[in-house]
Tab-separated table of C-alpha atoms and ligand atoms in Angstrom:
chain	number	residue	atom	x	y	z
A	1	MET	CA	-0.069	-0.003	-0.452
A	2	ARG	CA	1.323	3.014	-0.379
A	3	LYS	CA	3.398	4.860	1.729
A	4	ASP	CA	1.036	7.799	2.575
A	5	PHE	CA	-2.331	5.787	2.719
A	6	PHE	CA	-4.561	7.271	4.062
A	7	TRP	CA	-5.713	4.852	7.153
A	8	GLY	CA	-8.200	6.653	8.860
A	9	GLY	CA	-11.928	7.132	10.625
A	10	ALA	CA	-14.731	8.705	10.075
A	11	THR	CA	-17.762	10.135	11.613
A	12	ALA	CA	-20.187	13.498	11.499
A	13	ALA	CA	-20.917	16.431	13.583
A	14	HIS	CA	-24.323	16.209	14.667
A	15	GLN	CA	-23.969	11.883	15.326
A	16	ILE	CA	-20.822	13.285	17.694
A	17	GLU	CA	-21.290	16.728	19.364
A	18	GLY	CA	-24.377	17.324	20.518
A	19	ALA	CA	-23.686	20.872	22.350
A	20	TRP	CA	-27.048	20.802	20.335
A	21	ASP	CA	-28.045	25.091	21.576
A	22	VAL	CA	-24.178	26.472	22.777
A	23	GLY	CA	-21.710	28.385	20.786
A	24	GLY	CA	-25.002	30.555	18.357
A	25	LYS	CA	-25.571	27.387	16.781
A	26	GLY	CA	-29.349	27.020	15.688
A	27	ILE	CA	-31.450	23.625	14.821
A	28	SER	CA	-30.692	21.424	13.025
A	29	ILE	CA	-33.088	18.793	10.937
A	30	ALA	CA	-30.983	16.290	13.163
A	31	ASP	CA	-32.399	17.259	16.172
A	32	VAL	CA	-35.887	17.457	15.380
A	33	MET	CA	-35.488	13.350	14.992
A	34	THR	CA	-36.373	10.954	17.716
A	35	VAL	CA	-34.596	8.096	19.444
A	36	GLY	CA	-35.973	5.571	16.779
A	37	GLY	CA	-34.418	1.294	16.529
A	38	PRO	CA	-34.512	-2.586	14.856
A	39	GLY	CA	-37.742	-1.446	13.072
A	40	LYS	CA	-38.733	1.561	14.941
A	41	PRO	CA	-38.094	4.263	12.655
A	42	ARG	CA	-37.305	7.596	14.098
A	43	ARG	CA	-40.242	10.652	14.381
A	44	ILE	CA	-39.542	13.770	12.936
A	45	THR	CA	-41.311	16.257	15.497
A	46	ASP	CA	-42.476	20.083	14.525
A	47	GLY	CA	-39.855	21.526	15.951
A	48	VAL	CA	-38.071	20.912	19.256
A	49	LEU	CA	-40.692	19.957	21.808
A	50	PRO	CA	-40.554	19.178	25.101
A	51	GLY	CA	-40.336	15.523	26.355
A	52	GLU	CA	-38.950	14.146	23.608
A	53	ASN	CA	-36.364	12.116	24.001
A	54	TYR	CA	-33.707	13.922	20.793
A	55	PRO	CA	-30.411	11.743	20.592
A	56	ASN	CA	-28.418	14.104	19.047
A	57	HIS	CA	-28.692	16.430	21.096
A	58	GLU	CA	-26.501	15.401	23.728
A	59	ALA	CA	-24.948	12.759	20.628
A	60	THR	CA	-20.754	11.855	22.808
A	61	ASP	CA	-20.635	15.534	23.474
A	62	PHE	CA	-17.617	16.357	22.078
A	63	TYR	CA	-17.630	19.728	21.401
A	64	HIS	CA	-16.457	19.411	24.965
A	65	HIS	CA	-14.350	16.425	25.338
A	66	TYR	CA	-12.817	16.510	21.224
A	67	LYS	CA	-9.089	16.285	23.190
A	68	GLU	CA	-9.687	13.199	24.790
A	69	ASP	CA	-11.528	12.117	21.718
A	70	VAL	CA	-8.219	13.297	19.087
A	71	ALA	CA	-6.045	11.865	21.631
A	72	PHE	CA	-7.520	8.683	21.380
A	73	LEU	CA	-7.353	8.592	17.263
A	74	GLY	CA	-3.065	10.070	17.476
A	75	GLU	CA	-2.816	7.170	20.239
A	76	MET	CA	-4.018	4.712	17.503
A	77	GLY	CA	-1.940	6.701	14.661
A	78	PHE	CA	-4.613	8.198	12.620
A	79	LYS	CA	-3.430	9.320	9.690
A	80	SER	CA	-6.888	11.451	8.988
A	81	PHE	CA	-10.081	11.598	10.158
A	82	ARG	CA	-13.374	12.792	8.547
A	83	THR	CA	-16.044	14.775	10.343
A	84	SER	CA	-18.556	16.883	9.213
A	85	ILE	CA	-19.193	21.166	10.014
A	86	ALA	CA	-22.536	21.418	11.192
A	87	TRP	CA	-23.817	23.501	8.961
A	88	THR	CA	-25.866	24.913	12.011
A	89	ARG	CA	-23.136	26.084	14.080
A	90	ILE	CA	-21.980	28.450	11.238
A	91	PHE	CA	-25.639	29.722	9.529
A	92	PRO	CA	-27.852	29.172	12.281
A	93	ARG	CA	-30.805	29.444	9.742
A	94	GLY	CA	-29.167	29.143	6.470
A	95	ASP	CA	-30.341	33.137	5.882
A	96	GLU	CA	-28.396	34.479	7.737
A	97	ALA	CA	-25.328	37.185	6.089
A	98	GLU	CA	-22.804	36.730	8.384
A	99	PRO	CA	-21.463	33.528	9.015
A	100	ASN	CA	-21.802	32.985	12.927
A	101	GLU	CA	-18.128	33.570	14.784
A	102	GLU	CA	-18.680	30.800	18.123
A	103	GLY	CA	-19.080	28.197	15.155
A	104	LEU	CA	-16.234	28.805	12.879
A	105	LYS	CA	-13.887	28.509	15.982
A	106	PHE	CA	-15.276	25.541	17.128
A	107	TYR	CA	-12.937	23.646	14.054
A	108	ASP	CA	-10.817	26.450	13.613
A	109	ASP	CA	-9.412	24.580	17.042
A	110	LEU	CA	-10.910	21.628	16.152
A	111	PHE	CA	-8.171	21.474	12.881
A	112	ASP	CA	-5.257	22.324	14.794
A	113	GLU	CA	-5.612	19.769	18.117
A	114	LEU	CA	-5.741	17.166	14.761
A	115	HIS	CA	-2.418	18.675	12.896
A	116	LYS	CA	-0.871	18.330	16.116
A	117	TYR	CA	-1.280	14.176	15.580
A	118	ASN	CA	-0.603	14.872	12.340
A	119	ILE	CA	-3.805	13.642	11.106
A	120	GLU	CA	-5.521	15.043	8.023
A	121	PRO	CA	-9.061	16.251	8.347
A	122	LEU	CA	-11.034	15.167	5.772
A	123	VAL	CA	-14.443	17.761	6.222
A	124	THR	CA	-17.457	16.392	5.044
A	125	LEU	CA	-19.987	20.115	4.299
A	126	SER	CA	-23.264	18.740	4.756
A	127	HIS	CA	-23.902	15.262	6.205
A	128	PHE	CA	-27.492	15.229	7.114
A	129	GLU	CA	-27.899	18.431	9.073
A	130	LEU	CA	-29.635	21.595	7.169
A	131	PRO	CA	-30.611	24.222	9.181
A	132	TRP	CA	-34.062	23.174	10.562
A	133	ALA	CA	-35.131	26.986	9.233
A	134	LEU	CA	-34.244	26.531	5.157
A	135	VAL	CA	-36.826	23.241	5.990
A	136	LYS	CA	-39.365	24.835	7.602
A	137	GLU	CA	-39.363	28.447	5.709
A	138	TYR	CA	-38.382	27.340	2.394
A	139	ASP	CA	-38.963	23.508	1.827
A	140	GLY	CA	-34.967	22.683	1.490
A	141	PHE	CA	-34.050	22.033	-2.359
A	142	LEU	CA	-36.991	22.080	-3.173
A	143	ASN	CA	-36.265	25.748	-3.610
A	144	ARG	CA	-33.508	27.058	-5.665
A	145	LYS	CA	-32.669	29.075	-2.624
A	146	ALA	CA	-30.483	27.303	-1.585
A	147	ILE	CA	-28.046	26.555	-3.651
A	148	ASP	CA	-27.020	30.285	-2.869
A	149	MET	CA	-27.217	28.658	0.520
A	150	PHE	CA	-24.576	26.308	0.254
A	151	VAL	CA	-22.391	28.051	-1.604
A	152	LYS	CA	-22.070	30.740	0.886
A	153	PHE	CA	-21.649	28.723	3.528
A	154	ALA	CA	-19.107	26.338	1.171
A	155	THR	CA	-17.292	29.133	0.075
A	156	VAL	CA	-16.389	30.701	4.209
A	157	CYS	CA	-15.405	27.710	4.664
A	158	PHE	CA	-13.460	27.415	1.519
A	159	GLU	CA	-11.557	30.625	2.724
A	160	ARG	CA	-11.243	30.048	6.204
A	161	TYR	CA	-10.161	27.273	6.934
A	162	LYS	CA	-7.878	26.662	3.530
A	163	ASP	CA	-4.369	26.308	5.522
A	164	LYS	CA	-5.646	23.474	7.359
A	165	VAL	CA	-7.799	21.826	4.804
A	166	LYS	CA	-7.379	20.363	1.552
A	167	TYR	CA	-9.551	17.633	1.101
A	168	TRP	CA	-13.236	18.090	0.990
A	169	MET	CA	-16.874	16.171	0.026
A	170	THR	CA	-19.445	18.158	-0.613
A	171	PHE	CA	-23.401	16.393	0.164
A	172	ASN	CA	-22.998	13.599	1.845
A	173	GLU	CA	-24.613	10.055	0.535
A	174	ILE	CA	-26.727	12.899	-1.863
A	175	ASN	CA	-28.170	9.342	-3.856
A	176	ASN	CA	-29.402	8.396	-0.389
A	177	GLN	CA	-32.884	9.525	-1.899
A	178	ALA	CA	-33.017	7.407	-4.598
A	179	ASP	CA	-35.564	5.944	-1.982
A	180	PRO	CA	-37.566	8.085	-1.060
A	181	ILE	CA	-39.095	7.574	2.088
A	182	GLN	CA	-40.146	10.201	4.484
A	183	HIS	CA	-36.171	10.318	5.944
A	184	HIS	CA	-33.845	10.143	3.048
A	185	ILE	CA	-36.008	12.885	1.726
A	186	LEU	CA	-35.699	15.442	4.656
A	187	GLN	CA	-31.761	14.149	5.600
A	188	GLU	CA	-30.036	14.308	2.214
A	189	GLY	CA	-32.504	17.714	0.730
A	190	GLY	CA	-34.216	18.902	3.461
A	191	ILE	CA	-37.841	18.877	2.430
A	192	LEU	CA	-40.274	17.039	4.620
A	193	LEU	CA	-42.896	15.320	2.311
A	194	ASN	CA	-46.858	16.067	4.466
A	195	GLY	CA	-48.007	14.399	1.796
A	196	ARG	CA	-46.830	15.327	-0.900
A	197	GLU	CA	-47.484	12.750	-3.702
A	198	ASN	CA	-45.924	13.022	-5.678
A	199	ALA	CA	-42.029	11.694	-3.724
A	200	GLU	CA	-39.945	11.605	-6.763
A	201	GLU	CA	-40.432	14.091	-8.506
A	202	ILE	CA	-39.723	15.906	-5.737
A	203	MET	CA	-36.523	14.810	-5.135
A	204	TYR	CA	-35.545	14.393	-8.724
A	205	GLN	CA	-35.271	18.587	-8.632
A	206	SER	CA	-33.577	18.631	-4.954
A	207	SER	CA	-31.250	16.312	-5.537
A	208	HIS	CA	-30.764	18.946	-8.980
A	209	TYR	CA	-30.225	22.293	-7.126
A	210	GLU	CA	-28.291	20.025	-5.104
A	211	LEU	CA	-25.700	19.201	-7.514
A	212	VAL	CA	-26.094	22.539	-9.149
A	213	ALA	CA	-24.633	23.890	-5.771
A	214	SER	CA	-22.398	21.263	-5.195
A	215	ALA	CA	-20.952	21.415	-8.680
A	216	LEU	CA	-20.575	25.711	-7.684
A	217	ALA	CA	-18.771	24.935	-4.750
A	218	VAL	CA	-16.034	22.987	-6.575
A	219	LYS	CA	-15.811	25.330	-8.947
A	220	LYS	CA	-15.521	28.515	-5.838
A	221	GLY	CA	-13.052	26.680	-3.307
A	222	LEU	CA	-10.544	25.285	-6.832
A	223	GLU	CA	-10.814	29.258	-7.536
A	224	ILE	CA	-10.126	29.372	-3.064
A	225	ASN	CA	-6.957	26.835	-3.401
A	226	PRO	CA	-6.677	25.732	-6.056
A	227	ASP	CA	-4.432	22.518	-4.626
A	228	PHE	CA	-8.264	21.729	-2.855
A	229	LYS	CA	-10.188	17.728	-3.938
A	230	ILE	CA	-13.639	18.720	-3.911
A	231	GLY	CA	-15.600	15.430	-3.779
A	232	CYS	CA	-18.971	13.608	-3.942
A	233	MET	CA	-19.415	11.294	-1.907
A	234	ILE	CA	-22.383	8.339	-2.512
A	235	GLY	CA	-23.697	6.205	-0.008
A	236	PHE	CA	-22.522	3.003	-2.573
A	237	ASN	CA	-24.442	-0.825	-1.620
A	238	PRO	CA	-23.364	-2.947	-4.292
A	239	ILE	CA	-27.388	-4.286	-5.961
A	240	TYR	CA	-26.699	-8.038	-7.571
A	241	PRO	CA	-29.000	-9.318	-9.357
A	242	ALA	CA	-30.801	-12.355	-7.336
A	243	SER	CA	-30.163	-14.840	-10.132
A	244	CYS	CA	-28.859	-14.907	-13.875
A	245	ALA	CA	-31.974	-15.053	-15.041
A	246	PRO	CA	-31.794	-12.020	-17.381
A	247	GLU	CA	-34.152	-10.088	-16.285
A	248	ASP	CA	-32.699	-10.416	-13.223
A	249	ILE	CA	-29.748	-8.741	-14.740
A	250	LEU	CA	-31.380	-5.925	-16.504
A	251	MET	CA	-32.908	-5.304	-13.141
A	252	ALA	CA	-29.512	-5.345	-10.887
A	253	GLN	CA	-28.280	-3.262	-13.820
A	254	LYS	CA	-31.655	-0.209	-13.537
A	255	ALA	CA	-31.169	-1.087	-10.474
A	256	MET	CA	-27.557	0.195	-9.782
A	257	ASN	CA	-28.180	3.555	-12.781
A	258	GLU	CA	-30.914	4.890	-10.279
A	259	LYS	CA	-28.919	4.437	-7.398
A	260	TYR	CA	-25.873	5.561	-8.193
A	261	TRP	CA	-26.988	8.487	-11.610
A	262	TRP	CA	-25.262	11.206	-9.056
A	263	THR	CA	-22.546	9.773	-9.285
A	264	PHE	CA	-22.268	10.692	-12.821
A	265	VAL	CA	-22.887	13.963	-12.900
A	266	HIS	CA	-20.732	15.106	-9.441
A	267	CYS	CA	-18.394	13.189	-12.675
A	268	ARG	CA	-18.961	14.183	-15.130
A	269	GLY	CA	-21.135	16.463	-15.661
A	270	TYR	CA	-23.695	15.821	-17.358
A	271	TYR	CA	-27.104	13.409	-17.173
A	272	PRO	CA	-27.480	9.823	-18.170
A	273	ALA	CA	-29.920	9.676	-21.276
A	274	TRP	CA	-32.195	7.197	-19.494
A	275	LEU	CA	-33.147	9.689	-16.731
A	276	LEU	CA	-33.803	12.092	-19.083
A	277	LYS	CA	-35.925	9.705	-20.838
A	278	LYS	CA	-37.455	8.326	-17.920
A	279	PHE	CA	-38.005	12.567	-16.398
A	280	GLU	CA	-39.446	12.231	-19.985
A	281	ARG	CA	-41.651	8.509	-19.854
A	282	HIS	CA	-43.065	9.415	-16.326
A	283	GLY	CA	-44.021	13.723	-17.425
A	284	TYR	CA	-41.822	14.919	-15.124
A	285	LYS	CA	-40.532	18.990	-14.986
A	286	ILE	CA	-37.539	19.552	-13.597
A	287	ASP	CA	-36.291	22.842	-13.591
A	288	ILE	CA	-32.463	22.303	-15.400
A	289	THR	CA	-31.725	25.291	-16.951
A	290	GLU	CA	-29.278	26.193	-19.702
A	291	GLU	CA	-27.217	27.917	-16.580
A	292	ASP	CA	-26.984	24.956	-15.354
A	293	LYS	CA	-25.641	21.898	-17.638
A	294	LYS	CA	-22.625	25.045	-18.179
A	295	ILE	CA	-22.066	25.038	-14.318
A	296	LEU	CA	-22.426	21.859	-14.113
A	297	LYS	CA	-19.501	20.951	-16.513
A	298	GLU	CA	-17.676	23.710	-15.204
A	299	GLY	CA	-18.132	21.659	-11.861
A	300	THR	CA	-17.422	17.906	-11.731
A	301	VAL	CA	-15.164	16.763	-8.872
A	302	ASN	CA	-11.936	15.337	-8.874
A	303	TRP	CA	-11.762	13.146	-6.221
A	304	LEU	CA	-14.515	10.758	-5.478
A	305	THR	CA	-15.657	9.177	-2.299
A	306	PHE	CA	-18.259	6.635	-0.764
A	307	SER	CA	-19.823	4.971	1.475
A	308	TYR	CA	-19.599	1.251	2.062
A	309	TYR	CA	-21.546	-1.275	4.880
A	310	GLN	CA	-23.337	-3.941	2.529
A	311	SER	CA	-24.789	-4.959	-0.687
A	312	LEU	CA	-28.040	-5.822	-1.512
A	313	CYS	CA	-29.955	-8.314	-3.732
A	314	ILE	CA	-33.350	-8.015	-6.331
A	315	LYS	CA	-35.759	-9.742	-8.131
A	316	ALA	CA	-37.053	-8.159	-11.642
A	317	ASP	CA	-40.806	-8.633	-12.106
A	318	PRO	CA	-41.445	-7.927	-15.538
A	319	GLU	CA	-45.363	-8.141	-15.309
A	320	GLU	CA	-46.274	-5.525	-12.745
A	321	ASN	CA	-42.373	-3.728	-13.695
A	322	PRO	CA	-41.676	-3.551	-17.264
A	323	HIS	CA	-39.561	-0.594	-17.215
A	324	TYR	CA	-37.862	-2.770	-14.931
A	325	GLU	CA	-37.456	0.463	-12.424
A	326	TYR	CA	-36.041	0.653	-9.401
A	327	ASN	CA	-38.509	0.059	-5.753
A	328	GLU	CA	-36.980	-1.228	-2.574
A	329	LYS	CA	-39.701	-3.485	-2.899
A	330	TYR	CA	-37.381	-5.613	-4.995
A	331	TYR	CA	-34.663	-6.931	-2.554
A	332	VAL	CA	-34.681	-10.260	-1.670
A	333	ARG	CA	-32.308	-11.467	0.935
A	334	ASN	CA	-28.610	-13.131	-0.225
A	335	GLU	CA	-28.200	-16.120	1.403
A	336	HIS	CA	-25.175	-16.062	0.748
A	337	LEU	CA	-24.676	-13.898	2.878
A	338	LYS	CA	-24.891	-13.258	7.192
A	339	ALA	CA	-26.158	-10.335	8.336
A	340	SER	CA	-25.917	-7.838	11.744
A	341	ASP	CA	-27.861	-7.809	13.900
A	342	TRP	CA	-30.008	-4.604	12.328
A	343	GLY	CA	-29.837	-6.893	8.847
A	344	TRP	CA	-26.687	-4.965	7.089
A	345	GLN	CA	-25.958	-8.066	5.020
A	346	ILE	CA	-21.686	-8.610	6.266
A	347	ASP	CA	-19.944	-8.703	2.186
A	348	GLY	CA	-16.060	-7.892	2.440
A	349	LEU	CA	-15.775	-9.683	-1.121
A	350	GLY	CA	-18.543	-5.794	-2.054
A	351	VAL	CA	-15.831	-3.487	-1.821
A	352	ARG	CA	-13.234	-5.049	-4.205
A	353	TRP	CA	-16.333	-4.870	-6.562
A	354	ALA	CA	-17.100	-1.383	-5.790
A	355	LEU	CA	-13.965	-0.257	-6.335
A	356	ASN	CA	-13.815	-1.393	-9.689
A	357	TRP	CA	-17.391	-0.137	-10.625
A	358	PHE	CA	-16.261	3.164	-9.847
A	359	TYR	CA	-12.393	3.492	-11.371
A	360	ASP	CA	-13.738	1.509	-13.991
A	361	ARG	CA	-16.293	4.361	-15.388
A	362	PHE	CA	-14.589	7.651	-13.286
A	363	GLU	CA	-11.210	7.615	-13.020
A	364	LEU	CA	-10.678	9.614	-10.248
A	365	PRO	CA	-9.258	8.527	-7.184
A	366	MET	CA	-10.357	7.830	-5.007
A	367	CYS	CA	-11.938	7.360	-1.039
A	368	ILE	CA	-13.360	5.234	0.546
A	369	VAL	CA	-14.366	7.495	3.926
A	370	GLU	CA	-17.135	4.711	5.613
A	371	ASN	CA	-17.039	1.044	6.877
A	372	GLY	CA	-17.964	-0.232	9.897
A	373	PHE	CA	-19.636	-2.427	11.569
A	374	GLY	CA	-22.814	-1.626	14.153
A	375	ALA	CA	-23.487	-4.094	17.466
A	376	TYR	CA	-24.102	-4.460	20.054
A	377	ASP	CA	-20.984	-4.637	22.431
A	378	LYS	CA	-20.870	-6.456	26.174
A	379	ILE	CA	-18.550	-4.820	28.759
A	380	GLU	CA	-17.217	-7.450	30.199
A	381	GLU	CA	-16.438	-7.720	34.886
A	382	ASP	CA	-12.448	-7.329	33.469
A	383	GLY	CA	-13.389	-3.960	32.145
A	384	SER	CA	-12.550	-5.004	28.314
A	385	ILE	CA	-14.793	-5.424	25.408
A	386	ILE	CA	-13.735	-8.297	23.310
A	387	ASP	CA	-15.968	-7.045	20.195
A	388	ASP	CA	-14.211	-9.577	17.657
A	389	TYR	CA	-16.906	-9.297	15.426
A	390	ARG	CA	-16.400	-5.545	14.058
A	391	ILE	CA	-12.441	-6.936	13.718
A	392	ASP	CA	-13.836	-9.901	11.381
A	393	TYR	CA	-15.661	-7.250	9.206
A	394	LEU	CA	-12.709	-4.759	8.706
A	395	ARG	CA	-10.481	-7.830	8.315
A	396	GLU	CA	-12.461	-8.769	5.500
A	397	HIS	CA	-13.257	-5.077	4.085
A	398	ILE	CA	-9.424	-4.212	4.831
A	399	LYS	CA	-8.806	-7.333	2.933
A	400	ALA	CA	-10.986	-6.570	-0.455
A	401	LEU	CA	-9.766	-3.450	-0.635
A	402	ILE	CA	-6.187	-4.644	-0.503
A	403	ALA	CA	-6.354	-6.424	-3.537
A	404	ALA	CA	-8.234	-3.980	-4.990
A	405	VAL	CA	-5.594	-1.497	-5.209
A	406	GLU	CA	-2.341	-4.173	-5.375
A	407	GLU	CA	-4.352	-6.916	-7.407
A	408	ASP	CA	-6.761	-4.432	-9.456
A	409	GLY	CA	-4.507	-1.480	-9.349
A	410	VAL	CA	-7.214	0.598	-8.451
A	411	ASP	CA	-6.146	4.698	-7.055
A	412	LEU	CA	-7.364	4.376	-3.255
A	413	MET	CA	-6.211	7.069	-0.772
A	414	GLY	CA	-8.119	5.833	2.051
A	415	TYR	CA	-9.573	3.536	4.767
A	416	GLN	CA	-12.086	5.644	7.328
A	417	MET	CA	-13.628	2.607	9.051
A	418	TRP	CA	-17.412	4.164	10.442
A	419	SER	CA	-16.337	5.517	13.368
A	420	PRO	CA	-13.184	5.291	15.379
A	421	ILE	CA	-16.203	6.697	19.265
A	422	ASP	CA	-19.164	5.427	19.509
A	423	ILE	CA	-21.686	7.914	17.842
A	424	VAL	CA	-25.632	7.830	17.296
A	425	SER	CA	-26.885	6.396	14.660
A	426	ALA	CA	-28.480	7.716	12.309
A	427	SER	CA	-31.556	5.553	11.028
A	428	THR	CA	-32.502	4.851	14.243
A	429	GLY	CA	-30.701	7.262	17.126
A	430	GLU	CA	-29.382	4.579	19.052
A	431	MET	CA	-26.396	4.352	20.892
A	432	ASP	CA	-26.404	0.912	21.492
A	433	LYS	CA	-26.410	0.119	17.858
A	434	ARG	CA	-22.263	0.646	18.416
A	435	TYR	CA	-19.534	1.036	15.771
A	436	GLY	CA	-16.478	2.050	17.558
A	437	PHE	CA	-12.875	1.927	18.368
A	438	VAL	CA	-13.632	3.408	21.736
A	439	TYR	CA	-16.929	2.339	24.472
A	440	VAL	CA	-19.047	5.998	25.204
A	441	ASN	CA	-20.182	5.021	28.419
A	442	LYS	CA	-24.412	6.108	27.004
A	443	ASN	CA	-27.398	4.412	26.377
A	444	ASN	CA	-30.045	4.381	23.729
A	445	ALA	CA	-32.475	6.486	26.999
A	446	GLY	CA	-28.962	8.852	27.264
A	447	GLU	CA	-27.984	6.883	30.885
A	448	GLY	CA	-24.594	6.935	31.562
A	449	ASP	CA	-21.404	9.468	32.615
A	450	LEU	CA	-20.041	9.836	28.325
A	451	SER	CA	-17.083	8.139	30.005
A	452	ARG	CA	-14.910	6.467	27.949
A	453	ARG	CA	-13.504	2.991	27.114
A	454	ARG	CA	-10.509	1.524	24.681
A	455	LYS	CA	-12.361	-2.053	23.139
A	456	LYS	CA	-9.905	-4.671	21.469
A	457	SER	CA	-10.521	-3.440	17.759
A	458	PHE	CA	-8.127	-0.441	19.320
A	459	TYR	CA	-5.466	-2.208	18.923
A	460	TRP	CA	-5.414	-3.863	16.813
A	461	TYR	CA	-5.835	-1.477	14.641
A	462	LYS	CA	-3.564	0.688	15.778
A	463	ARG	CA	-1.921	-2.080	14.397
A	464	VAL	CA	-3.515	-2.242	11.020
A	465	ILE	CA	-2.082	0.914	11.168
A	466	GLU	CA	0.888	0.654	12.118
A	467	THR	CA	1.777	-2.391	9.556
A	468	ASN	CA	0.553	0.074	6.836
A	469	GLY	CA	-1.737	-3.470	6.587
A	470	GLU	CA	0.613	-5.684	6.428
A	471	ASP	CA	-1.011	-6.883	9.959
A	472	LEU	CA	-4.313	-7.484	9.942
A	473	GLY	CA	-4.053	-10.063	13.586
A	474	GLU	CA	-5.161	-13.581	11.189
B	501	BGP	C1	-24.032	6.295	6.844
B	501	BGP	C2	-24.711	7.409	6.960
B	501	BGP	C3	-23.456	7.878	8.497
B	501	BGP	C4	-24.069	7.175	9.260
B	501	BGP	C5	-23.080	5.647	8.690
B	501	BGP	C6	-24.233	4.014	9.519
B	501	BGP	O1	-25.604	6.125	6.124
B	501	BGP	O2	-23.590	8.456	6.430
B	501	BGP	O3	-24.511	9.297	9.190
B	501	BGP	O4	-24.336	7.302	10.267
B	501	BGP	O5	-24.836	5.296	7.536
B	501	BGP	O6	-26.089	4.161	9.879
B	501	BGP	P1	-26.272	3.831	10.574
B	501	BGP	O7	-26.059	5.362	11.604
B	501	BGP	O8	-27.627	4.353	10.561
B	501	BGP	O9	-26.511	2.634	11.392
């Protein structure tokens, strides 16, 4: 593996920082989401209401523990650390004329702390954290004005941190909206569906405005510092056909298109033909101007990042669905794979497949910016946490990425496991769905003193980094 490989970890502001109303921070969409659980979706309340449990309000209180947490990363020898800048710390409502200095200062201090340990910050601008005012008063990214708000936020961050941060991502998992349920459209585009029927058309429109905002940010950022890498971030689950029946093969190909077309626009700067045909077929009137097309072309990304947790499997139903259009309901279980307690199918080899899929199409430098195993951890009597299941998961995935680099020649800059320190789960709001090398003493009900302790995997990953991936502890 290359000597400067970014071995590191990733997280997101709203899942760790807490301090939801400290330092001038405004309310974000994460602040109005209640706790859920396996099969129990989080509720979205109309603003912050008394008597509700909002797990992101305190999260793991990284805002006040960041020095202690960064020291853990330093001890493991991290080369990189991915987090996001909470939009609402900088622009509490999204539409202010001036940024909030106290919020900017927090990230200055955080980036300085990381550099003390030679840890390179990789920064996401928007990670499920849109200002609530942008959602409520503007209809999120269904409103063209959101483009200017995002570009302003991005520009302020680029200018302020240009000497501290070189690696950027615009929108986290922008493509999750392909599953057009309330939750995803809200997290990505800041839109409350509230019974509106044309969810898919709304999703295409808001995605378009986000893509234009992203392209404008890329252009701005590269003017500010031509050495920046500014990338897209795709939530990637390879979709395999359920069988070798040609119908299933075609269905899988179409599903891959519909789940991952955002990558094409980000990297190539134009819409794929099949999607324009789909707009026609459905009579979707998407506001895409000539100026937008120019911006998309000029603002293509210069690195490509993605998350990978699992692979999926899909079955065709040509009678019900003659155009082979994507819908989550056609997923089936993959009998060759085991799954986590949350039903996420475990497929280490899929990482290699993913890296090849991206590299064949886009030939950009890549970084895996999320990969990890959510599990229940148990504290033994002597206080240790023996998380061999997490080590096994990570080992299989790292082995596959090493093969993709060494045997297939993909250009991979780094690997960020999710998330080095336990966090609040994005989909369920749980604390007990744990990912970390470091345990945080807090449970789903919000009880615990937030103290930290190292798990077995902490020492394992430290060794992986020390040996540049040679010793995977087998
Ligand atoms: C990705 C998100 C992250 C993260 C991760 C794990 O979709 O980018 O924010 O949370 O998935 O998911 P979860 O927290 O739901 O277990």
